[in-house]
């Protein structure tokens, strides 16, 4: 720029010597005026530096350190209690007592005392320093008459530290004139604890060590629950924000969030800002106590801003552009142009007069134009500071927005520091930059009052609240956690109930009915032929054609069609229902081009039946919304046969009536000859297995085996599980359609788990342990918490973000902490269900083993049902439980495909095979 070389002499007489119009200053300081593009660029670079600081591999070389603070939650307004705070960050330190009360009116009362730290202590031994602090603390407690109380304390320690826990902080280096020996590399909390213990006249609970930036965020967070960023622009500058745990490589665990102390003053120490730093920035750095360090801070903070202005004034005066080229010793002395002068000069009204006073104090004789020029220089320096600060802050907010995956971010930044609070335009310029760079966010800025004192108490109050709430929740969930002994007991009781159901004398009052199915053999692989299957178990009804091949081309090929059953038919007469079924069969045969063919048929009829032979099932009672008259107490095979005769179109050989659990076992039995147990864990739950005929007292004959449909959902209906049923199980049972019935099923099956979870969440909320104690109307609605949500919420790959969106879909406004709690409740309920199911299964496989007098049994269980198939952990937990409770059995679980359709056909195929063998 040509004017930099101008000699003073060339100014024509009569002009103001050494005056530069403001546009020329703008030109002179061109490099300090940053365009919006440049700010976007700085913002993006800072975003990359944040990533580096968070990554395990990149953190060691990162300049922005992104230190975990172990503060995992911001205030929610329900904090309560009496807390102490200690604030050490300079030559004075403060002790505070902070009373936080929440009786509907959040309020905070504070008392504090300032104590000096004598010069000799700042340079003495660490033990002496902490003994002095302990003594001042004792003095404070004495004054307030609270020495006998053991109060929780938060410690603001504003020096570079490495934190490993909330209450452990290792000093990296002393700064700000402190030089106490043997503290660096040590945990300051344990040093303070030792000094207190040594005295023995009071006891306190040091809960948290906090950095002042975090304190700032927490103080504002008490009044504004959206506050998730803390910013300080004072002598120094720094920021912190709430980051998702899954992105913090340096700390174990992926759940929830943690506040990150960014230490952003060091941004640029690795050279990423070299194209933006000016000659004045280089000069300031060279003259500082820590050259090459904290380069970003040196462009922004109060400690350096005044000095930047002084360097510019000196250079311009030397070039004859100001003060008529005069320099004074004062102007040439480092630190003589203070940052507070900038605030004074930039004030709207008296700014120019202030400039005149300040420049005069520095020994200059400023002209009006010199004052105008100085004002412009101050504006440029302070605007750059606000702009740079806005650029990095925008990067932080953008990151929070991306983490949350929201369209528009609404967030609050808590701010403290003399530059932000005292400079007349800094705050406004900062806000403007953030709005420009993030048009899709609504950001509030809240001035923090006493972040380092009140903030430390707030961190402690939150930690206390979280610990107390955690304890209360664990106590409630304890009842749902079953020990190994309890599970063994459940297994033994199931065994007792099975014996009762099988015995002739005890069967009538037994709750586990152990119904004979007349299925006496599993597939052996030689089955072949074409079979029809009907599957009636709900509002839809299927007809299937199943082709079973043997030999080389062994396998099953299926064709099916689904028909609906209108409500008026479900609730009309039995004749109408069975005529409708036959009409559908006729349509299917026509569709398959098989009219007039007579095929063997298997009928899956998933309603409670009493069987007296394979092809006879007497309907005990309708369930699932069916009410067709004239069916209960009748043989459903007969009803079907009569309807076929009424139609006079085709004839079918109804070979077997089957329950879906048995179908499941048979389907898997076709693949695996060891399969002798069927299990369903879906909407409902049930099991069946091959029992020795000699133990089935309800059926004549001692030879061979028969499949027993256990109807195990009713286990516990006689009160034998009362000691493990919780208040939540009772609540779910009471409001169900069949109170007192199917108690075991209500603890393990898909139809009820969501309801158990919902009841626990309501209880937590009523106790103020969740959703900030607010129960939404939606949460009071029965059945909203579908079991599929349990599967989704617990799936490992799901970030808490998605858990929150599921909760939002349910109309539940949840914080991050709420989401973790909901996830934990789901896990506890599902785990118990899987363990109970496993205990029941263990009873079954051990009975088979003992029936056969074996020391070791290898057996396969065919399983079906949505809960088993879709829940991410149910099957694993259930398998582990069976293994622990039945160590002498090697149990394999095989997922069944279409037990109710294919299973019915296979039972028919096996029956036909046996019938043919008997005829030969």
Short mmCIF file of C-alpha atoms in Angstrom, two decimals, residues 396-832:
data_model
loop_
_atom_site.label_atom_id
_atom_site.label_comp_id
_atom_site.label_asym_id
_atom_site.label_seq_id
_atom_site.Cartn_x
_atom_site.Cartn_y
_atom_site.Cartn_z
CA UNK A 396 -19.96 -24.82 18.22
CA UNK A 397 -23.67 -24.13 17.71
CA UNK A 398 -23.62 -25.74 14.27
CA UNK A 399 -22.13 -28.83 15.84
CA UNK A 400 -24.85 -28.95 18.49
CA UNK A 401 -27.45 -28.54 15.74
CA UNK A 402 -25.96 -31.42 13.72
CA UNK A 403 -25.72 -33.60 16.82
CA UNK A 404 -29.40 -33.07 17.48
CA UNK A 405 -30.39 -33.52 13.86
CA UNK A 406 -32.90 -30.67 14.00
CA UNK A 407 -34.05 -28.27 11.28
CA UNK A 408 -33.85 -25.23 13.54
CA UNK A 409 -31.76 -25.08 16.67
CA UNK A 410 -33.11 -23.18 19.66
CA UNK A 411 -30.35 -22.78 22.16
CA UNK A 412 -28.97 -20.44 24.79
CA UNK A 413 -25.41 -19.29 25.40
CA UNK A 414 -24.42 -18.22 28.91
CA UNK A 415 -21.80 -15.45 28.75
CA UNK A 416 -19.46 -13.80 31.23
CA UNK A 417 -16.34 -11.62 31.10
CA UNK A 418 -15.50 -7.94 31.27
CA UNK A 419 -15.16 -7.40 27.50
CA UNK A 420 -18.60 -8.86 26.79
CA UNK A 421 -20.24 -7.05 29.67
CA UNK A 422 -18.48 -3.67 29.63
CA UNK A 423 -17.66 -2.90 26.01
CA UNK A 424 -20.56 -0.84 24.61
CA UNK A 425 -20.89 -2.70 21.27
CA UNK A 426 -19.06 -6.03 21.65
CA UNK A 427 -22.13 -8.10 22.57
CA UNK A 428 -24.28 -6.68 19.79
CA UNK A 429 -21.56 -7.32 17.18
CA UNK A 430 -21.00 -10.85 18.43
CA UNK A 431 -24.73 -11.66 18.24
CA UNK A 432 -24.92 -10.20 14.74
CA UNK A 433 -22.03 -12.35 13.48
CA UNK A 434 -23.58 -15.50 14.92
CA UNK A 435 -26.94 -14.69 13.30
CA UNK A 436 -25.27 -14.04 9.95
CA UNK A 437 -23.33 -17.29 9.99
CA UNK A 438 -26.24 -19.36 11.35
CA UNK A 439 -29.44 -18.00 9.84
CA UNK A 440 -31.31 -21.24 10.70
CA UNK A 441 -30.83 -21.00 14.46
CA UNK A 442 -32.52 -19.04 17.22
CA UNK A 443 -29.84 -18.25 19.74
CA UNK A 444 -30.41 -16.45 23.02
CA UNK A 445 -27.53 -14.88 24.92
CA UNK A 446 -27.86 -14.68 28.69
CA UNK A 447 -25.42 -12.80 30.88
CA UNK A 448 -24.18 -14.97 33.67
CA UNK A 449 -24.07 -13.63 37.18
CA UNK A 450 -21.14 -15.08 39.10
CA UNK A 451 -20.39 -18.21 37.13
CA UNK A 452 -17.30 -19.12 39.06
CA UNK A 453 -19.04 -19.01 42.45
CA UNK A 454 -22.69 -19.77 41.91
CA UNK A 455 -21.75 -21.98 38.94
CA UNK A 456 -19.63 -24.31 41.07
CA UNK A 457 -22.51 -24.64 43.53
CA UNK A 458 -24.86 -25.37 40.61
CA UNK A 459 -22.64 -28.16 39.26
CA UNK A 460 -22.66 -29.62 42.77
CA UNK A 461 -26.42 -29.21 43.12
CA UNK A 462 -26.98 -30.98 39.80
CA UNK A 463 -24.58 -33.78 40.74
CA UNK A 464 -26.43 -34.18 44.03
CA UNK A 465 -29.81 -34.23 42.34
CA UNK A 466 -28.63 -36.80 39.78
CA UNK A 467 -27.15 -39.06 42.48
CA UNK A 468 -30.28 -38.89 44.63
CA UNK A 469 -32.57 -39.52 41.66
CA UNK A 470 -30.39 -42.39 40.43
CA UNK A 471 -30.56 -44.00 43.86
CA UNK A 472 -34.34 -43.59 44.02
CA UNK A 473 -34.79 -45.11 40.55
CA UNK A 474 -32.50 -48.05 41.26
CA UNK A 475 -34.48 -48.79 44.41
CA UNK A 476 -37.72 -48.97 42.39
CA UNK A 477 -36.15 -51.06 39.61
CA UNK A 478 -34.59 -53.44 42.15
CA UNK A 479 -37.91 -55.32 42.38
CA UNK A 480 -37.70 -56.15 38.66
CA UNK A 481 -34.17 -57.55 38.86
CA UNK A 482 -34.21 -61.27 39.53
CA UNK A 483 -31.34 -63.12 41.19
CA UNK A 484 -30.06 -66.55 40.11
CA UNK A 485 -31.78 -68.01 43.20
CA UNK A 486 -35.12 -66.44 42.30
CA UNK A 487 -34.91 -67.77 38.75
CA UNK A 488 -34.09 -71.29 40.01
CA UNK A 489 -37.15 -71.00 42.25
CA UNK A 490 -39.33 -70.03 39.24
CA UNK A 491 -37.98 -73.03 37.33
CA UNK A 492 -38.83 -75.37 40.23
CA UNK A 493 -42.34 -73.94 40.59
CA UNK A 494 -42.99 -74.31 36.87
CA UNK A 495 -41.97 -77.97 37.22
CA UNK A 496 -44.45 -78.47 40.08
CA UNK A 497 -47.27 -76.87 38.04
CA UNK A 498 -46.43 -79.05 35.02
CA UNK A 499 -46.78 -82.20 37.14
CA UNK A 500 -50.15 -80.94 38.42
CA UNK A 501 -51.42 -80.38 34.88
CA UNK A 502 -50.35 -83.87 33.75
CA UNK A 503 -51.83 -85.71 36.76
CA UNK A 504 -55.36 -87.06 36.53
CA UNK A 505 -56.21 -86.15 40.14
CA UNK A 506 -54.72 -82.64 40.02
CA UNK A 507 -55.53 -81.61 36.45
CA UNK A 508 -58.88 -80.02 37.24
CA UNK A 509 -57.44 -77.34 39.56
CA UNK A 510 -54.08 -77.00 37.77
CA UNK A 511 -53.42 -73.59 36.18
CA UNK A 512 -50.86 -74.82 33.64
CA UNK A 513 -53.28 -77.09 31.74
CA UNK A 514 -50.78 -79.36 29.90
CA UNK A 515 -53.26 -80.25 27.13
CA UNK A 516 -52.65 -83.42 25.09
CA UNK A 517 -52.45 -82.61 21.35
CA UNK A 518 -52.52 -86.19 19.97
CA UNK A 519 -49.45 -85.30 17.91
CA UNK A 520 -47.28 -88.31 18.62
CA UNK A 521 -44.37 -87.95 16.28
CA UNK A 522 -42.17 -85.26 14.73
CA UNK A 523 -41.23 -85.36 11.01
CA UNK A 524 -38.61 -87.95 9.97
CA UNK A 525 -38.02 -86.54 6.47
CA UNK A 526 -39.84 -89.26 4.50
CA UNK A 527 -43.11 -87.26 4.38
CA UNK A 528 -44.44 -86.40 0.92
CA UNK A 529 -47.59 -85.20 -0.82
CA UNK A 530 -49.86 -82.18 -1.27
CA UNK A 531 -51.65 -80.82 1.78
CA UNK A 532 -54.01 -77.98 2.55
CA UNK A 533 -53.66 -75.89 5.66
CA UNK A 534 -56.07 -73.42 7.24
CA UNK A 535 -54.83 -70.84 9.69
CA UNK A 536 -57.44 -69.09 11.84
CA UNK A 537 -56.17 -67.08 14.77
CA UNK A 538 -57.22 -63.49 14.31
CA UNK A 539 -59.10 -61.15 12.03
CA UNK A 540 -57.32 -62.53 8.98
CA UNK A 541 -57.49 -66.08 7.84
CA UNK A 542 -55.14 -67.94 5.47
CA UNK A 543 -55.55 -70.89 3.16
CA UNK A 544 -52.33 -72.64 2.08
CA UNK A 545 -51.31 -75.37 -0.32
CA UNK A 546 -48.16 -77.06 0.93
CA UNK A 547 -46.20 -79.46 -1.30
CA UNK A 548 -43.86 -81.70 0.69
CA UNK A 549 -41.16 -83.58 -1.26
CA UNK A 550 -38.77 -86.23 -0.01
CA UNK A 551 -35.63 -87.90 -1.33
CA UNK A 552 -33.16 -85.84 -3.35
CA UNK A 553 -35.50 -82.88 -3.83
CA UNK A 554 -36.57 -82.85 -0.18
CA UNK A 555 -38.23 -79.58 0.74
CA UNK A 556 -41.46 -77.67 1.19
CA UNK A 557 -43.10 -75.41 -1.37
CA UNK A 558 -45.99 -73.19 -0.33
CA UNK A 559 -48.75 -71.13 -1.92
CA UNK A 560 -51.17 -69.11 0.15
CA UNK A 561 -53.87 -66.48 0.06
CA UNK A 562 -55.09 -64.24 2.88
CA UNK A 563 -58.79 -63.54 3.44
CA UNK A 564 -60.33 -61.13 5.92
CA UNK A 565 -63.14 -61.99 8.27
CA UNK A 566 -65.64 -59.14 8.58
CA UNK A 567 -66.66 -58.18 12.13
CA UNK A 568 -70.31 -59.08 11.52
CA UNK A 569 -69.21 -62.65 10.70
CA UNK A 570 -66.84 -62.85 13.72
CA UNK A 571 -69.79 -61.94 15.88
CA UNK A 572 -72.63 -63.64 13.95
CA UNK A 573 -73.61 -67.33 14.03
CA UNK A 574 -71.23 -70.28 13.86
CA UNK A 575 -72.82 -71.41 10.60
CA UNK A 576 -72.09 -68.04 8.96
CA UNK A 577 -68.48 -68.16 10.15
CA UNK A 578 -67.77 -71.67 8.86
CA UNK A 579 -69.68 -71.06 5.59
CA UNK A 580 -67.42 -68.03 5.06
CA UNK A 581 -64.32 -70.19 5.71
CA UNK A 582 -65.48 -72.84 3.21
CA UNK A 583 -66.26 -70.11 0.66
CA UNK A 584 -62.64 -68.92 1.01
CA UNK A 585 -61.29 -72.49 0.58
CA UNK A 586 -63.38 -72.87 -2.57
CA UNK A 587 -62.03 -69.56 -3.93
CA UNK A 588 -58.46 -70.70 -3.17
CA UNK A 589 -58.85 -74.09 -4.89
CA UNK A 590 -60.23 -72.34 -7.95
CA UNK A 591 -57.35 -69.85 -7.81
CA UNK A 592 -54.88 -72.78 -7.72
CA UNK A 593 -56.77 -74.65 -10.49
CA UNK A 594 -57.46 -77.58 -8.18
CA UNK A 595 -61.24 -77.69 -7.93
CA UNK A 596 -62.62 -81.12 -7.16
CA UNK A 597 -59.37 -82.49 -5.73
CA UNK A 598 -59.70 -84.07 -2.30
CA UNK A 599 -56.71 -83.26 -0.14
CA UNK A 600 -55.77 -83.96 3.48
CA UNK A 601 -56.15 -80.80 5.55
CA UNK A 602 -54.52 -79.45 8.73
CA UNK A 603 -56.40 -76.79 10.66
CA UNK A 604 -54.46 -74.32 12.86
CA UNK A 605 -57.07 -73.06 15.27
CA UNK A 606 -55.44 -70.73 17.78
CA UNK A 607 -58.14 -70.65 20.42
CA UNK A 608 -58.33 -72.66 23.68
CA UNK A 609 -59.45 -76.18 22.77
CA UNK A 610 -59.83 -79.50 24.46
CA UNK A 611 -58.64 -82.29 22.20
CA UNK A 612 -59.72 -85.88 22.47
CA UNK A 613 -58.04 -87.01 19.27
CA UNK A 614 -55.85 -85.46 16.57
CA UNK A 615 -58.86 -84.55 14.44
CA UNK A 616 -61.19 -83.35 17.13
CA UNK A 617 -60.94 -80.04 19.02
CA UNK A 618 -63.67 -78.78 21.32
CA UNK A 619 -63.70 -74.99 21.55
CA UNK A 620 -63.62 -74.04 25.24
CA UNK A 621 -64.09 -70.29 24.74
CA UNK A 622 -63.66 -67.67 22.05
CA UNK A 623 -60.93 -65.03 22.55
CA UNK A 624 -59.46 -62.19 20.42
CA UNK A 625 -62.80 -60.54 19.69
CA UNK A 626 -64.59 -63.60 18.22
CA UNK A 627 -68.16 -64.19 19.43
CA UNK A 628 -69.78 -66.48 16.84
CA UNK A 629 -72.72 -68.26 18.47
CA UNK A 630 -73.21 -72.01 18.69
CA UNK A 631 -69.48 -72.87 18.66
CA UNK A 632 -68.31 -73.00 22.27
CA UNK A 633 -68.46 -76.59 23.56
CA UNK A 634 -68.60 -77.91 19.96
CA UNK A 635 -66.00 -79.79 17.91
CA UNK A 636 -64.65 -77.31 15.36
CA UNK A 637 -63.71 -80.09 12.92
CA UNK A 638 -67.35 -81.16 12.83
CA UNK A 639 -68.48 -77.57 12.27
CA UNK A 640 -66.06 -77.33 9.34
CA UNK A 641 -67.12 -80.68 7.86
CA UNK A 642 -70.81 -79.72 8.06
CA UNK A 643 -70.13 -76.49 6.21
CA UNK A 644 -68.26 -78.40 3.47
CA UNK A 645 -71.25 -80.72 3.06
CA UNK A 646 -73.63 -77.75 2.91
CA UNK A 647 -71.67 -76.39 0.00
CA UNK A 648 -71.55 -79.75 -1.86
CA UNK A 649 -68.64 -78.60 -4.03
CA UNK A 650 -65.63 -80.58 -2.82
CA UNK A 651 -64.63 -82.98 -0.10
CA UNK A 652 -61.70 -82.58 2.23
CA UNK A 653 -60.12 -84.98 4.68
CA UNK A 654 -59.60 -83.01 7.90
CA UNK A 655 -56.69 -84.85 9.51
CA UNK A 656 -55.54 -82.59 12.33
CA UNK A 657 -56.49 -79.63 14.51
CA UNK A 658 -53.36 -77.85 15.60
CA UNK A 659 -52.29 -75.16 18.02
CA UNK A 660 -49.72 -72.66 16.61
CA UNK A 661 -47.09 -73.59 19.23
CA UNK A 662 -47.17 -77.21 18.08
CA UNK A 663 -46.97 -76.02 14.46
CA UNK A 664 -43.81 -74.12 15.37
CA UNK A 665 -42.19 -77.24 16.83
CA UNK A 666 -43.14 -79.30 13.77
CA UNK A 667 -41.82 -76.75 11.27
CA UNK A 668 -38.44 -76.74 12.98
CA UNK A 669 -38.62 -80.51 13.45
CA UNK A 670 -38.64 -80.87 9.68
CA UNK A 671 -35.24 -79.12 9.55
CA UNK A 672 -33.77 -80.55 12.76
CA UNK A 673 -34.56 -84.03 14.10
CA UNK A 674 -33.57 -82.95 17.64
CA UNK A 675 -36.42 -80.43 17.77
CA UNK A 676 -38.85 -81.59 20.47
CA UNK A 677 -39.92 -78.27 21.99
CA UNK A 678 -41.94 -75.36 20.56
CA UNK A 679 -41.95 -71.86 22.02
CA UNK A 680 -43.81 -68.71 21.06
CA UNK A 681 -42.92 -65.30 22.49
CA UNK A 682 -44.83 -62.70 20.54
CA UNK A 683 -48.02 -60.88 21.41
CA UNK A 684 -48.73 -63.81 23.73
CA UNK A 685 -46.55 -66.67 24.96
CA UNK A 686 -46.86 -70.44 25.09
CA UNK A 687 -44.79 -73.62 24.84
CA UNK A 688 -45.19 -77.30 23.93
CA UNK A 689 -42.89 -80.33 24.12
CA UNK A 690 -42.78 -84.09 23.58
CA UNK A 691 -43.80 -85.83 26.82
CA UNK A 692 -43.63 -89.58 27.55
CA UNK A 693 -47.09 -91.16 27.18
CA UNK A 694 -46.71 -92.85 30.56
CA UNK A 695 -46.76 -89.38 32.21
CA UNK A 696 -49.83 -88.15 30.28
CA UNK A 697 -52.46 -89.46 32.66
CA UNK A 698 -55.38 -87.92 30.74
CA UNK A 699 -54.82 -90.20 27.73
CA UNK A 700 -54.90 -93.99 27.66
CA UNK A 701 -51.70 -95.85 26.75
CA UNK A 702 -48.14 -96.00 28.06
CA UNK A 703 -46.10 -96.35 24.89
CA UNK A 704 -44.32 -93.61 22.94
CA UNK A 705 -44.66 -89.87 23.28
CA UNK A 706 -47.19 -87.13 22.77
CA UNK A 707 -46.81 -83.41 22.27
CA UNK A 708 -48.22 -81.44 25.20
CA UNK A 709 -49.56 -77.93 24.65
CA UNK A 710 -48.66 -76.42 28.00
CA UNK A 711 -50.73 -73.19 27.88
CA UNK A 712 -48.05 -71.81 30.17
CA UNK A 713 -49.27 -68.21 30.03
CA UNK A 714 -51.54 -69.09 32.98
CA UNK A 715 -48.58 -70.09 35.18
CA UNK A 716 -48.94 -68.09 38.41
CA UNK A 717 -52.72 -67.70 38.21
CA UNK A 718 -52.91 -69.63 41.52
CA UNK A 719 -50.64 -67.09 43.23
CA UNK A 720 -47.39 -69.09 43.02
CA UNK A 721 -45.53 -66.12 41.46
CA UNK A 722 -46.89 -63.45 43.79
CA UNK A 723 -43.56 -62.92 45.53
CA UNK A 724 -41.89 -61.75 42.31
CA UNK A 725 -44.80 -59.79 40.84
CA UNK A 726 -44.29 -56.05 41.34
CA UNK A 727 -46.76 -53.21 41.85
CA UNK A 728 -46.37 -52.54 38.10
CA UNK A 729 -47.41 -56.09 37.18
CA UNK A 730 -50.45 -55.74 39.43
CA UNK A 731 -51.39 -52.42 37.80
CA UNK A 732 -51.12 -53.89 34.28
CA UNK A 733 -53.12 -56.96 35.30
CA UNK A 734 -55.87 -54.91 36.94
CA UNK A 735 -56.51 -52.86 33.82
CA UNK A 736 -56.32 -55.78 31.39
CA UNK A 737 -59.31 -57.50 29.77
CA UNK A 738 -58.82 -60.63 31.92
CA UNK A 739 -57.69 -59.59 35.42
CA UNK A 740 -56.03 -62.36 37.40
CA UNK A 741 -55.58 -64.56 34.32
CA UNK A 742 -52.45 -65.33 32.25
CA UNK A 743 -50.19 -63.79 34.86
CA UNK A 744 -46.96 -65.34 33.55
CA UNK A 745 -47.79 -64.19 30.02
CA UNK A 746 -48.36 -60.67 31.34
CA UNK A 747 -44.80 -60.58 32.64
CA UNK A 748 -43.13 -61.82 29.47
CA UNK A 749 -45.14 -61.25 26.32
CA UNK A 750 -45.20 -58.43 23.80
CA UNK A 751 -48.76 -57.44 24.52
CA UNK A 752 -47.84 -56.29 28.03
CA UNK A 753 -44.18 -55.23 28.26
CA UNK A 754 -44.87 -51.76 26.89
CA UNK A 755 -47.59 -51.31 29.50
CA UNK A 756 -45.23 -52.34 32.30
CA UNK A 757 -42.71 -49.78 31.03
CA UNK A 758 -45.40 -47.09 30.83
CA UNK A 759 -46.46 -47.73 34.41
CA UNK A 760 -42.88 -47.46 35.65
CA UNK A 761 -42.38 -44.21 33.72
CA UNK A 762 -45.53 -42.76 35.30
CA UNK A 763 -44.29 -43.75 38.74
CA UNK A 764 -40.87 -42.17 38.08
CA UNK A 765 -42.51 -38.98 36.80
CA UNK A 766 -44.83 -38.71 39.81
CA UNK A 767 -41.77 -38.92 42.04
CA UNK A 768 -40.03 -36.21 40.03
CA UNK A 769 -37.39 -38.62 38.73
CA UNK A 770 -38.24 -38.19 35.04
CA UNK A 771 -39.62 -35.66 32.55
CA UNK A 772 -39.04 -32.97 35.20
CA UNK A 773 -42.01 -34.36 37.08
CA UNK A 774 -44.52 -33.47 34.36
CA UNK A 775 -46.93 -36.20 33.31
CA UNK A 776 -48.27 -35.60 29.83
CA UNK A 777 -51.77 -36.71 28.85
CA UNK A 778 -50.20 -39.10 26.35
CA UNK A 779 -48.28 -40.91 29.07
CA UNK A 780 -51.59 -41.57 30.85
CA UNK A 781 -52.98 -43.30 27.75
CA UNK A 782 -53.06 -47.10 27.91
CA UNK A 783 -51.26 -48.96 25.17
CA UNK A 784 -49.35 -46.05 23.61
CA UNK A 785 -46.03 -47.62 24.50
CA UNK A 786 -46.07 -50.35 21.89
CA UNK A 787 -43.71 -53.24 22.43
CA UNK A 788 -42.02 -52.53 19.09
CA UNK A 789 -40.78 -49.29 20.66
CA UNK A 790 -38.96 -51.40 23.25
CA UNK A 791 -37.14 -53.20 20.46
CA UNK A 792 -36.30 -49.91 18.72
CA UNK A 793 -35.20 -48.09 21.87
CA UNK A 794 -32.91 -50.90 22.93
CA UNK A 795 -31.29 -51.56 19.58
CA UNK A 796 -27.60 -50.81 20.07
CA UNK A 797 -27.02 -48.82 16.94
CA UNK A 798 -29.68 -46.33 17.98
CA UNK A 799 -28.36 -43.04 19.16
CA UNK A 800 -30.24 -41.44 22.02
CA UNK A 801 -31.36 -38.99 19.39
CA UNK A 802 -33.68 -41.61 17.95
CA UNK A 803 -34.87 -42.60 21.41
CA UNK A 804 -35.82 -38.96 21.88
CA UNK A 805 -37.70 -38.88 18.60
CA UNK A 806 -39.67 -42.01 19.57
CA UNK A 807 -40.54 -40.27 22.84
CA UNK A 808 -41.46 -37.11 20.97
CA UNK A 809 -43.72 -39.14 18.71
CA UNK A 810 -45.43 -40.24 21.93
CA UNK A 811 -45.82 -36.57 22.88
CA UNK A 812 -43.15 -36.78 25.57
CA UNK A 813 -40.73 -33.86 25.66
CA UNK A 814 -37.55 -35.46 26.89
CA UNK A 815 -34.08 -34.30 27.75
CA UNK A 816 -31.02 -36.38 27.05
CA UNK A 817 -31.03 -37.70 30.62
CA UNK A 818 -34.69 -38.70 30.30
CA UNK A 819 -33.86 -40.74 27.22
CA UNK A 820 -31.14 -42.66 29.06
CA UNK A 821 -33.58 -43.44 31.88
CA UNK A 822 -36.31 -44.64 29.50
CA UNK A 823 -33.76 -46.84 27.77
CA UNK A 824 -32.72 -48.32 31.11
CA UNK A 825 -36.32 -49.05 32.13
CA UNK A 826 -36.95 -50.80 28.80
CA UNK A 827 -33.80 -52.87 29.30
CA UNK A 828 -34.75 -53.95 32.83
CA UNK A 829 -38.31 -54.95 31.82
CA UNK A 830 -37.21 -56.85 28.70
CA UNK A 831 -34.39 -58.56 30.57
CA UNK A 832 -36.76 -59.81 33.25
#
